């Protein structure tokens, strides 16, 4: 049965190769001082920085530079960003970059007017914001996380060896996001495919749970097929605008809460991947890719019906004369073939993980229920070892 739910998405999107101009429509809605949040400098090389600063200045904004948001933004960087926003009485946070900048902006937004340490409050105690929130806007330069249209924010604490996500309420979602597929074209191929696998896995996490005949699962299958199709075009020709557009749009829908409506979800691949990230600081999408196949092969017998459906509907596996186990296994083999074709990490060794790190990664893994098999710590260790 489709479960009961409410649904609203608070983020306004501007999509397309002319979408940056709509920043002019949005900026007048917010105060004069804008914290311009960006990463390690890619936006200076590809010209996006100059274009955004030009629009901010034309709109009379005072710019507070907040550069150097690293992939997998840290609790220390978050504290610095909060301090910067406080000192400059910032009215608006504009993130220009990938999920890391967008996630970081949301974390700053809920922390500026709050006395508590943000890491402890939001990522350890999982409290909700009880102070005034600074609004966030996002100009996306990498497709993957869905952060542009959701309330998620993932922060890493290297001292504590933890990488933890908090899904806030809709008031923390970006007020608007600007999605120009051309902005993603300067991504190195490795980052592009890491983003592609992140998208695909977000869909899987919401698909491989429950047995119901649910419209959300049909939408998920369509999104998966679009991601597979477009990614194969984009790895051959990264400049293919149509493929890059489809990837960007799929990323947004893969994790803006739509396809989880009315059903249960799993998220254990993300829990394993985040734990790998906490210990290694590896690229998010690659951490997911490295653990996925051992994870799905482990849970397949417990959710066989769905894995059969996945094989037939997503990969076009011919079921004729085969057992359910054979059909489901062929589906996972097709997934493996596609992952190799686009070039994601196929094991944890590629990410620098060694056998002596397994226990620490297992310690950092948060075990969730909702999947076809509720894991024990031993299951976590087994999947991590198989992923090496
Ligand atoms: O820092 P710069 O120089 O900008 O370089 C970035 C970074 O090195 C580069 N890049 C981005 N756009 C580019 C570009 N390089 C050239 N041209 C461009 N157009 O790509 C690198 C990775 O960027 P990052 O923002 O870290 O990647 P991503 O979008 O994958 O974000 C990863 C973070 O998001 C979290 C992850 O855990 C990780 O911390 N997630 C957030 C989620 C959410 N909010 O719902 C869900 C996800 O599952 C994920 O956990
Ligand atoms: Zn992800």
Short mmCIF file of C-alpha atoms and ligand atoms in Angstrom, two decimals, residues 144-146 154 194-195 197-199 201-202 205 255 267 270 274 284-285 288, ligand 2:
data_model
loop_
_atom_site.label_atom_id
_atom_site.label_comp_id
_atom_site.label_asym_id
_atom_site.label_seq_id
_atom_site.Cartn_x
_atom_site.Cartn_y
_atom_site.Cartn_z
CA UNK A 144 25.12 14.51 -7.90
CA UNK A 145 23.99 15.14 -4.37
CA UNK A 146 20.57 16.72 -4.87
CA UNK A 154 26.63 16.39 5.52
CA UNK A 194 31.31 10.05 -9.11
CA UNK A 195 28.32 12.38 -9.32
CA UNK A 197 26.98 7.10 -9.37
CA UNK A 198 25.82 9.21 -6.42
CA UNK A 199 22.61 9.99 -8.32
CA UNK A 201 22.65 5.22 -5.69
CA UNK A 202 20.25 7.79 -4.24
CA UNK A 205 18.51 3.58 -1.67
CA UNK A 255 16.98 13.27 -3.94
CA UNK A 267 20.31 4.25 2.97
CA UNK A 270 25.33 5.74 2.16
CA UNK A 274 30.05 7.95 4.68
CA UNK A 284 31.58 10.60 -1.91
CA UNK A 285 30.25 8.92 -5.07
CA UNK A 288 29.29 4.38 -2.59
ZN1 LIG B 2 24.98 10.49 -1.98
#
